[in-house]
């Protein structure tokens, strides 16, 4: 079992640091580690007892849109997770493994962490923060933390807000930034079927609305409001009877909260198992990451409106309400006699993982705060940046996930219950501006905000992914280091210097980065190969790959070459996409049954040749290890993928050389 052994904070009540990082989210850990590796005196303040935020709080299914954008210490995190599972890299993982990795970072760099304290007051001299007063969660003690530069990595932007930085929350109208997909949006996704009655007594509008439906009218499309996309808990469930905690009844259980769900279950096809109720993503060791699916699921729609600007006490109550809603939902589906027997029986085979969140009865310690406050900084990222109509000229990271908003409200439309607010629009990778993590110069000059950053609601819906938060956290750590060394406001730090450090020393440890040869121009091709481009896929590397869909013509192969630039020993990997989940331009692929399981591949360098079989039928796309090669500068590596003896489509995607330390 992986133990969490957080480093204890100093007993001093008045401490001073070069850089103060608030919020031990994934971004916060990476920001603190980045600044420490660059030689600065850093402290990390975390209001809970755990590091990693959502990345260790149940969100084991990593959303990134395009693997190519995951670089630097963000990539290093997933490599460390992969090493735990004896893989090069893993984007699916157990919460306890992620937490161990974050704790390891902190221990390795000897970063002091102050646990269970939150910001109470921000003290400024003009436009500079010079100290924080932080209080323990139980309000029994306070500390004063002095710093030269500050980084707010909390999901809520609490340090930012208390420092007087401009911010917003909710949805802007489309008119605000001339967008098309912000504001009110009635979608067919995660939507109720027609004719689901919203009233306590069906057909009687005077009987009141069922729990969870708000008495509000549908506003015009694209209009703005202060409603927030729904929060949930990302649950780690299992069917392993030896590691299972049965779903338990919460203290304030009320089955009437789920009456609307019963009406959905009765309306359509029979609900037989958990897969009808939620998205189930497989994680290692028989565990899962559970996410919202459909009209009524783990998203507590409308339960978070007062969260962004709420007091700590108000937020604690909202958090508890979400816990009870989620625990009640699972208990209801597994125990209520009105739920179909087959569904109940299936749900009773599932439970919380006993070896996860051991201090909270298997229930996650992090609420999925998908969006709270958003800074209004030097630059506001909008939909135009995400779709490429505008391109930031000071990029420090890239986003690639779809513009994604969960539903924001549940209302009555034409006498029927409907969810509103869901948006899902796929994208190509796009740059994120350095100015989007800096406040306006007139407000604060020594603060960076990489999580509650400056973006419109719909743009934030794409940026708000954990790998991107880690990238932005690293950029903030580097920027604070540069600002400190150059004694200048964060707004004057050169984004190019940040980018140069990223490129030249991505892991901030002077190690040689991997060399990825992504869809190069082939040296030779036999057969009908087509260069495919796709907007979004978790199943390929980058945005391009070569596809051959022939099933009868056996004369098909592809050959590429690469010239080595540095002498050394290299581990070589081939990227195996999860072929049958990729969205192709004009593909005729219909399912996994037509995909060949193994395809011959060989690598040549000098007089050395090694033969392999690559597997296209794994559950997840993966880097397949091909072995260690000793290579000299200017050696030529040739890779040959041969589909002559297999049936079904084959793909060439990417090759990777990893220098040995």
XYZ file of C-alpha atoms in Angstrom:
661
model
C 0.000 0.000 0.000
C 1.241 3.477 -0.842
C 1.470 5.617 2.255
C 0.989 9.373 2.290
C 3.665 10.902 4.501
C 3.307 14.652 4.108
C 6.223 16.789 5.215
C 5.361 18.753 8.357
C 5.544 22.529 8.325
C 7.886 24.582 10.458
C 6.670 25.804 13.837
C 7.705 29.366 13.096
C 4.783 31.762 12.911
C 6.467 34.363 10.705
C 8.396 32.946 7.749
C 9.885 34.482 4.599
C 10.431 32.918 1.181
C 11.440 33.926 -2.317
C 8.300 32.413 -3.804
C 5.043 31.476 -2.085
C 2.783 28.985 -3.889
C -0.806 28.774 -2.710
C -2.765 25.631 -3.524
C -1.222 22.156 -3.649
C -3.076 21.199 -6.812
C -1.168 19.469 -9.595
C -0.226 22.948 -10.853
C 0.830 24.035 -7.376
C 3.173 21.094 -6.843
C 4.755 21.603 -10.270
C 5.078 25.379 -9.758
C 6.818 24.879 -6.406
C 9.114 22.152 -7.728
C 9.990 24.248 -10.790
C 11.006 27.273 -8.736
C 12.947 25.093 -6.291
C 14.854 23.310 -9.059
C 15.837 26.741 -10.344
C 17.384 27.524 -6.980
C 14.728 29.562 -5.204
C 13.473 29.329 -1.629
C 9.881 28.137 -1.962
C 6.955 27.228 0.266
C 3.719 25.484 -0.722
C 0.473 26.117 1.192
C -2.323 23.554 0.826
C -5.717 23.881 2.583
C -6.253 20.103 2.749
C -4.079 17.187 3.848
C -3.407 15.992 0.306
C -1.384 17.112 -2.689
C -2.360 16.873 -6.340
C -5.902 18.238 -6.448
C -8.003 16.371 -9.006
C -5.035 14.448 -10.395
C -4.800 12.541 -7.105
C -8.462 13.033 -6.251
C -10.035 10.489 -8.604
C -9.443 12.006 -12.052
C -7.375 9.098 -13.327
C -8.645 9.384 -16.899
C -6.431 12.115 -18.347
C -8.010 14.460 -20.876
C -5.569 16.278 -23.110
C -6.932 16.181 -26.668
C -3.463 15.776 -28.171
C -0.470 14.068 -26.560
C 1.917 16.395 -28.317
C 1.012 19.328 -26.049
C 1.972 17.456 -22.865
C 5.596 18.445 -22.248
C 7.949 19.444 -19.448
C 7.174 18.408 -15.889
C 3.597 17.692 -16.895
C 4.920 14.895 -19.091
C 7.393 13.912 -16.380
C 4.488 13.379 -13.981
C 2.839 10.909 -16.372
C 6.211 9.233 -17.001
C 6.649 8.734 -13.254
C 3.169 7.266 -13.058
C 4.079 5.025 -15.988
C 7.235 3.855 -14.237
C 5.092 2.632 -11.332
C 3.257 0.382 -13.813
C 6.468 -0.596 -15.688
C 5.489 1.507 -18.713
C 7.167 4.471 -20.331
C 4.148 6.688 -19.645
C 0.623 6.255 -18.263
C -2.316 8.589 -18.660
C -4.623 6.289 -16.677
C -3.776 5.654 -13.047
C -4.971 5.021 -9.517
C -5.383 8.066 -7.248
C -2.942 6.762 -4.646
C -0.225 6.370 -7.283
C -0.660 9.966 -8.423
C -0.506 11.188 -4.827
C 2.676 9.239 -4.236
C 4.267 10.876 -7.291
C 3.347 14.364 -6.079
C 4.667 13.584 -2.598
C 7.880 12.266 -4.149
C 8.417 15.538 -6.016
C 8.079 17.478 -2.776
C 10.393 15.175 -0.828
C 13.053 15.096 -3.545
C 13.237 18.891 -3.729
C 12.758 19.384 0.017
C 9.929 21.867 -0.493
C 8.241 22.762 2.819
C 4.472 22.282 2.723
C 2.042 23.935 5.112
C -0.990 21.646 5.218
C -4.513 22.464 6.423
C -4.089 26.242 6.226
C -5.920 28.631 3.917
C -5.451 32.265 3.035
C -7.225 34.690 5.353
C -5.764 38.045 4.336
C -3.408 39.400 1.683
C -1.216 42.344 2.703
C 0.047 44.728 0.011
C 2.347 47.661 -0.384
C 0.911 49.484 -3.362
C 0.768 46.981 -6.223
C 2.961 44.381 -4.477
C 1.934 41.618 -2.106
C 4.417 41.360 0.729
C 2.798 38.830 3.067
C -0.153 36.530 3.686
C -2.009 35.766 6.864
C -3.110 32.157 6.705
C -5.371 30.386 9.191
C -5.772 26.732 10.074
C -8.907 25.030 8.803
C -10.306 24.862 12.332
C -9.360 28.555 12.878
C -7.341 27.684 15.949
C -4.091 29.245 14.710
C -2.644 31.697 12.215
C 0.684 32.136 10.456
C 2.262 35.023 8.573
C 4.039 34.067 5.349
C 6.214 36.674 3.684
C 7.324 36.416 0.086
C 8.788 38.293 -2.835
C 6.605 36.636 -5.486
C 3.372 34.683 -5.177
C 1.656 32.044 -7.317
C -2.038 31.257 -6.822
C -2.590 27.659 -7.951
C -5.937 27.133 -6.227
C -8.938 26.123 -8.327
C -10.909 28.924 -6.667
C -8.434 31.819 -7.070
C -8.669 32.713 -3.382
C -5.308 34.447 -3.053
C -5.961 36.358 -6.273
C -9.373 37.555 -5.118
C -8.164 38.639 -1.678
C -5.346 40.578 -3.348
C -7.875 42.753 -5.170
C -7.299 41.331 -8.650
C -10.177 41.712 -11.117
C -12.079 38.494 -11.756
C -15.369 37.095 -12.940
C -17.323 33.848 -12.775
C -20.234 32.316 -14.625
C -20.811 32.754 -18.343
C -20.207 35.848 -20.436
C -22.675 36.642 -23.166
C -21.492 35.938 -26.685
C -21.504 39.679 -27.285
C -18.838 40.288 -24.625
C -15.987 38.865 -26.705
C -17.885 38.295 -29.971
C -17.952 34.524 -29.394
C -20.357 31.915 -30.718
C -20.443 29.267 -27.986
C -20.421 31.109 -24.662
C -23.525 31.845 -22.610
C -26.822 29.959 -22.618
C -26.709 26.902 -24.870
C -29.439 24.239 -25.054
C -27.760 21.091 -26.349
C -28.823 17.555 -27.208
C -25.799 16.188 -25.313
C -26.369 14.782 -21.808
C -29.966 15.761 -22.299
C -33.338 14.470 -21.128
C -35.519 12.802 -23.739
C -38.662 14.703 -24.593
C -41.762 14.418 -22.440
C -40.093 13.823 -19.064
C -42.520 15.518 -16.674
C -40.871 17.999 -14.263
C -43.613 18.210 -11.622
C -44.001 16.455 -8.275
C -47.367 15.179 -9.447
C -47.061 14.330 -13.105
C -49.194 16.614 -15.235
C -49.913 19.020 -12.363
C -47.865 22.224 -12.689
C -49.270 23.471 -9.371
C -47.670 20.597 -7.448
C -44.180 22.105 -7.610
C -40.988 21.036 -9.321
C -39.066 17.875 -8.594
C -35.827 18.214 -6.655
C -32.964 19.561 -8.766
C -35.085 21.589 -11.199
C -34.874 25.351 -10.780
C -37.796 27.687 -11.382
C -36.221 29.735 -14.135
C -36.968 30.419 -17.766
C -34.714 29.581 -20.678
C -32.866 32.797 -21.540
C -31.974 33.692 -25.146
C -29.168 31.658 -26.677
C -25.761 33.173 -25.972
C -26.888 35.369 -23.097
C -24.686 35.572 -20.019
C -25.376 34.709 -16.376
C -23.629 33.741 -13.148
C -24.471 30.052 -13.394
C -21.585 27.594 -13.109
C -21.035 24.347 -14.986
C -21.787 21.407 -12.713
C -19.322 19.903 -10.267
C -19.041 16.245 -9.332
C -16.705 13.780 -7.665
C -14.582 11.531 -9.873
C -15.106 8.219 -8.133
C -12.657 5.344 -7.901
C -14.837 2.237 -7.869
C -14.009 -1.450 -8.058
C -15.668 -4.861 -8.383
C -12.882 -6.638 -6.528
C -14.662 -8.219 -3.531
C -11.465 -8.148 -1.484
C -11.007 -4.408 -2.025
C -14.581 -3.184 -1.991
C -16.513 -0.926 0.363
C -20.249 -1.338 -0.375
C -22.168 1.818 -1.228
C -23.330 3.292 2.068
C -26.230 5.562 2.957
C -25.183 9.189 3.637
C -26.347 10.827 6.843
C -28.933 13.069 5.182
C -30.142 10.575 2.587
C -33.335 11.604 0.799
C -34.576 9.286 -1.930
C -36.875 11.983 -3.336
C -33.787 13.661 -4.827
C -33.675 10.855 -7.384
C -37.343 10.788 -8.440
C -36.409 12.488 -11.707
C -33.835 9.758 -12.369
C -36.540 7.125 -11.945
C -38.591 8.842 -14.633
C -35.610 8.706 -16.981
C -35.024 5.003 -16.251
C -38.672 4.195 -16.940
C -38.769 6.239 -20.138
C -36.352 4.499 -22.475
C -34.491 1.232 -22.871
C -34.045 -0.813 -19.702
C -31.159 0.153 -17.432
C -29.322 -3.078 -16.633
C -25.960 -2.071 -15.179
C -23.676 0.731 -14.062
C -22.746 1.527 -17.661
C -26.258 2.894 -18.193
C -25.791 5.405 -15.380
C -22.239 6.761 -15.623
C -19.109 6.805 -17.773
C -16.825 4.023 -16.557
C -13.152 4.371 -17.517
C -10.928 1.448 -16.619
C -7.900 2.162 -14.440
C -5.123 -0.250 -13.449
C -5.626 -2.983 -10.846
C -9.340 -3.432 -11.362
C -10.333 0.139 -10.581
C -12.248 2.815 -12.466
C -12.646 6.528 -12.885
C -16.370 7.343 -12.848
C -17.713 10.422 -14.631
C -21.094 11.943 -15.378
C -23.139 10.610 -18.285
C -26.556 11.441 -19.634
C -29.361 13.603 -18.271
C -29.131 12.655 -14.579
C -25.896 11.288 -13.189
C -23.000 12.275 -10.908
C -23.060 15.962 -11.923
C -24.958 17.916 -9.267
C -26.409 20.481 -11.662
C -27.237 23.788 -9.995
C -25.682 22.883 -6.665
C -22.628 25.128 -6.987
C -23.858 28.632 -7.858
C -22.616 30.136 -4.591
C -19.291 28.311 -4.604
C -16.940 30.667 -6.523
C -17.464 33.728 -4.332
C -18.719 31.915 -1.261
C -17.205 32.071 2.205
C -15.203 29.075 3.355
C -18.176 27.997 5.455
C -20.573 28.270 2.501
C -18.208 26.254 0.348
C -17.845 23.583 3.017
C -21.618 23.157 2.984
C -21.730 22.993 -0.833
C -18.951 20.387 -0.730
C -20.892 18.348 1.829
C -24.075 18.632 -0.251
C -22.196 17.252 -3.263
C -20.830 14.380 -1.183
C -24.282 13.470 0.092
C -25.831 13.795 -3.368
C -23.221 11.462 -4.887
C -23.213 8.913 -2.093
C -27.009 9.016 -2.091
C -27.139 8.438 -5.849
C -25.045 5.281 -5.632
C -26.965 4.039 -2.605
C -30.276 4.738 -4.367
C -29.276 2.843 -7.520
C -28.103 -0.136 -5.487
C -30.822 -0.310 -2.817
C -34.092 1.441 -3.708
C -36.833 -1.076 -4.503
C -38.155 1.137 -7.313
C -34.900 0.720 -9.257
C -35.061 -2.236 -11.689
C -33.825 -5.402 -9.999
C -31.193 -6.179 -12.634
C -29.669 -2.708 -12.244
C -29.747 -2.936 -8.448
C -28.037 -6.317 -8.479
C -25.309 -5.064 -10.790
C -24.723 -1.941 -8.705
C -24.305 -4.114 -5.605
C -21.316 -5.814 -7.228
C -19.536 -2.440 -7.248
C -18.172 -0.343 -4.407
C -15.592 2.213 -3.350
C -11.986 1.008 -3.499
C -10.885 0.162 0.030
C -7.248 1.096 -0.610
C -8.043 4.553 -2.005
C -8.876 7.659 0.046
C -8.317 5.600 3.157
C -8.958 8.569 5.453
C -12.395 9.175 3.901
C -14.060 5.726 3.615
C -12.991 5.334 0.000
C -14.597 8.599 -1.083
C -12.510 11.227 -2.965
C -10.968 14.066 -0.989
C -11.276 16.542 -3.882
C -14.449 18.013 -5.363
C -14.227 18.458 -9.132
C -14.285 22.245 -9.236
C -14.514 22.492 -12.996
C -14.612 26.260 -12.920
C -14.859 28.934 -10.234
C -13.373 32.419 -10.362
C -11.525 33.453 -13.513
C -9.065 36.316 -13.454
C -9.459 39.257 -15.820
C -5.799 39.786 -16.553
C -3.498 41.391 -19.081
C -4.934 39.099 -21.795
C -8.224 37.211 -21.854
C -8.181 33.872 -23.655
C -11.390 33.481 -25.651
C -12.996 31.137 -28.117
C -11.095 32.987 -30.865
C -7.802 31.763 -29.411
C -9.076 28.191 -29.144
C -10.244 27.957 -32.765
C -7.280 29.851 -34.225
C -8.965 33.091 -35.238
C -6.599 34.808 -32.792
C -3.114 33.541 -31.989
C -1.336 34.665 -28.833
C 2.134 36.015 -29.615
C 3.568 35.077 -26.205
C 2.838 31.341 -25.815
C 3.980 29.475 -22.712
C 1.888 26.314 -23.146
C -0.643 24.759 -25.485
C -4.203 23.632 -24.991
C -5.824 20.985 -27.174
C -8.897 19.615 -25.426
C -12.330 20.430 -26.753
C -14.198 23.513 -25.569
C -16.125 21.608 -22.950
C -18.766 22.897 -20.568
C -20.954 20.607 -18.522
C -24.571 21.586 -18.003
C -25.230 24.672 -15.890
C -28.904 24.417 -15.044
C -31.942 22.115 -15.074
C -35.142 23.929 -16.026
C -38.557 23.476 -17.597
C -38.775 24.095 -21.358
C -42.159 23.708 -23.066
C -43.486 21.720 -20.128
C -40.546 19.265 -20.172
C -37.444 19.048 -17.996
C -34.245 19.987 -19.837
C -30.582 20.479 -18.981
C -28.851 23.576 -20.352
C -25.221 24.573 -20.766
C -23.476 21.564 -22.306
C -20.939 22.415 -25.036
C -18.455 20.022 -26.674
C -16.437 21.325 -29.634
C -13.202 19.649 -30.743
C -10.076 21.684 -31.456
C -6.563 21.669 -32.847
C -3.724 22.606 -30.435
C -3.520 26.344 -29.738
C -1.128 28.576 -27.752
C -1.943 29.974 -24.306
C -0.704 33.491 -23.643
C 1.700 34.303 -20.816
C -0.358 37.436 -20.200
C -3.338 35.210 -19.348
C -1.621 34.193 -16.081
C -0.577 37.744 -15.141
C -2.914 40.227 -13.427
C -3.312 43.710 -14.789
C -0.146 45.658 -14.059
C -2.022 48.387 -12.178
C -3.432 45.811 -9.734
C -0.604 43.426 -8.726
C 2.935 43.093 -10.064
C 4.274 40.081 -8.139
C 1.486 37.520 -8.551
C 0.916 34.783 -11.142
C -2.366 32.882 -11.569
C -1.964 29.732 -13.703
C -5.183 27.906 -12.688
C -7.921 30.532 -12.208
C -6.371 32.233 -15.209
C -7.757 34.929 -17.473
C -10.203 33.309 -19.897
C -13.813 33.423 -20.943
C -16.094 30.651 -19.749
C -15.973 28.720 -23.007
C -12.213 29.085 -23.503
C -11.610 28.018 -19.906
C -13.645 24.906 -20.699
C -10.800 23.797 -22.959
C -7.849 25.053 -20.911
C -9.026 23.562 -17.585
C -7.331 20.169 -18.009
C -4.871 18.862 -15.439
C -1.947 18.360 -17.890
C -2.359 21.983 -19.014
C -2.561 23.224 -15.419
C 0.770 21.496 -14.752
C 2.289 23.148 -17.839
C 1.034 26.543 -16.697
C 2.251 25.838 -13.159
C 5.737 25.153 -14.506
C 5.604 28.331 -16.600
C 4.577 30.303 -13.497
C 7.443 28.801 -11.468
C 9.927 29.723 -14.198
C 8.436 33.209 -14.583
C 8.673 33.865 -10.833
C 12.309 32.728 -10.885
C 13.089 35.094 -13.788
C 11.213 38.003 -12.205
C 13.118 37.494 -8.963
C 16.504 37.301 -10.673
C 15.778 40.330 -12.838
C 13.965 42.257 -10.086
C 11.034 43.182 -12.269
C 7.244 42.899 -12.324
C 5.882 39.611 -13.613
C 4.298 41.527 -16.485
C 7.783 42.405 -17.771
C 9.185 38.871 -17.796
C 10.095 37.729 -21.307
C 7.829 34.912 -22.405
C 10.625 33.882 -24.775
C 12.942 33.247 -21.835
C 10.261 31.037 -20.272
C 9.847 29.161 -23.556
C 13.606 28.773 -23.962
C 13.945 27.151 -20.538
C 11.030 24.848 -21.387
C 12.664 23.842 -24.667
C 16.273 23.539 -23.512
C 15.681 22.050 -20.061
C 12.085 20.756 -19.980
C 12.451 18.775 -16.759
C 14.574 21.499 -15.110
C 17.215 18.912 -14.196
C 19.546 19.336 -17.208
C 18.654 15.883 -18.544
C 18.419 15.279 -22.285
C 14.789 15.250 -23.427
C 13.237 12.551 -25.567
C 13.424 12.809 -29.345
C 10.020 12.233 -30.930
C 9.850 11.627 -34.668
C 6.189 12.366 -35.322
C 4.819 11.353 -38.736
C 7.930 12.219 -40.774
C 8.005 12.216 -44.548
C 8.310 8.507 -45.456
C 11.423 7.318 -47.208
C 9.430 4.748 -49.097
C 5.804 3.552 -49.240
C 4.124 0.538 -50.827
C 0.345 0.397 -51.025
C -2.383 2.964 -50.549
C -1.167 5.087 -47.613
C -2.999 8.285 -46.776
C -1.869 11.081 -44.462
C -4.705 11.561 -41.993
C -5.381 14.736 -40.038
C -7.759 14.876 -37.129
C -8.905 17.620 -34.811
C -8.948 15.661 -31.598
C -8.085 12.224 -30.381
C -6.836 10.646 -27.194
C -5.833 7.650 -29.311
C -3.078 8.964 -31.600
C 0.086 10.969 -31.116
C -0.095 14.512 -32.461
C -2.518 15.506 -35.212
C -1.236 13.465 -38.171
C -0.602 9.819 -38.974
C -0.389 7.542 -42.015
C -3.240 5.085 -42.506
C -3.517 2.102 -44.837
C -6.982 0.543 -44.865
C -6.374 -2.155 -47.452
C -7.474 -5.633 -46.429
C -6.774 -7.619 -49.598
C -3.680 -6.045 -51.180
C -0.690 -7.495 -49.352
C 1.915 -5.206 -50.892
C 1.919 -2.492 -48.260
C 4.716 -1.160 -46.122
C 6.181 2.114 -44.955
C 9.786 3.049 -44.196
C 11.210 6.114 -42.426
C 14.681 7.231 -41.367
C 16.228 9.534 -38.783
C 19.813 10.819 -38.371
C 21.157 10.765 -34.819
C 22.538 14.085 -33.552
C 24.220 12.947 -30.302
C 26.239 9.815 -29.503
C 24.835 7.674 -26.721
C 22.624 4.781 -25.669
C 18.938 5.173 -26.471
C 15.758 3.332 -25.581
C 13.526 3.267 -28.668
C 9.732 3.169 -28.590
C 7.040 2.926 -31.272
C 3.685 4.606 -30.708
C 0.798 2.153 -31.056
C -2.486 4.015 -31.446
C -5.751 2.588 -30.275
C -6.720 2.307 -33.889
C -10.427 1.647 -33.682
C -11.174 4.738 -31.564
C -9.589 7.309 -33.875
C -11.883 9.580 -35.859
C -10.600 9.556 -39.430
C -11.295 11.922 -42.330
C -13.013 9.422 -44.634
C -12.212 6.159 -42.927
C -14.116 2.982 -43.660
C -13.023 1.430 -40.354
C -16.090 0.207 -38.502
C -14.796 -1.420 -35.342
C -12.076 -3.208 -33.446
C -12.748 -6.594 -35.014
C -11.162 -5.552 -38.318
C -7.975 -4.287 -36.653
C -4.956 -6.624 -36.835
C -3.585 -7.485 -33.445
C 0.122 -7.538 -34.317
C 2.057 -6.059 -37.218
C 5.738 -6.808 -38.054
C 8.208 -3.969 -37.659
C 11.984 -3.884 -37.821
C 14.643 -1.293 -37.022
C 18.037 -1.090 -38.708
C 21.075 0.970 -37.764
C 24.414 0.139 -39.328
C 24.771 -3.634 -39.290
C 22.232 -4.087 -36.494
C 18.688 -5.222 -37.227
C 15.995 -6.026 -34.671
C 12.527 -7.420 -35.420
C 9.360 -6.745 -33.435
C 5.591 -7.190 -33.479
C 3.574 -4.072 -32.603
C 0.134 -4.378 -31.076
C -2.742 -2.209 -32.306
C -5.395 -3.856 -30.132
C -4.404 -2.725 -26.650
C -7.122 -1.124 -24.518
C -5.266 2.176 -24.643
C -2.838 3.812 -27.037
C 0.690 3.243 -25.793
C 4.413 3.527 -26.439
C 5.730 0.024 -27.145
C 9.298 -0.549 -26.036
C 11.568 -1.788 -28.835
C 14.839 -2.069 -26.962
C 18.112 -0.298 -26.216
C 20.384 0.810 -29.061
C 23.903 2.199 -28.975
C 23.995 5.030 -31.519
C 26.719 7.317 -32.753
C 26.303 10.847 -34.007
C 25.207 10.869 -37.672
C 24.091 7.221 -37.479
C 21.003 6.640 -39.576
C 18.073 4.740 -38.073
C 15.633 3.146 -40.493
C 12.258 1.770 -39.374
C 10.168 -0.499 -41.588
C 6.494 -1.321 -40.837
C 5.284 -4.288 -42.884
C 1.620 -5.077 -43.442
C 2.104 -7.699 -46.114
C 1.047 -10.643 -43.968
C -1.770 -9.121 -41.917
C -5.371 -8.265 -42.658
C -6.992 -5.024 -41.613
C -5.948 -1.372 -41.406
C -2.505 -0.389 -40.153
C -1.081 2.938 -39.018
C 2.300 4.595 -38.842
C 2.312 7.306 -36.188
C 5.490 8.156 -34.228
C 8.875 6.894 -33.086
C 10.669 8.004 -29.903
C 14.329 7.902 -28.851
C 14.957 8.274 -25.115
C 18.572 9.078 -24.159
C 19.835 6.858 -21.354
C 21.134 8.688 -18.299
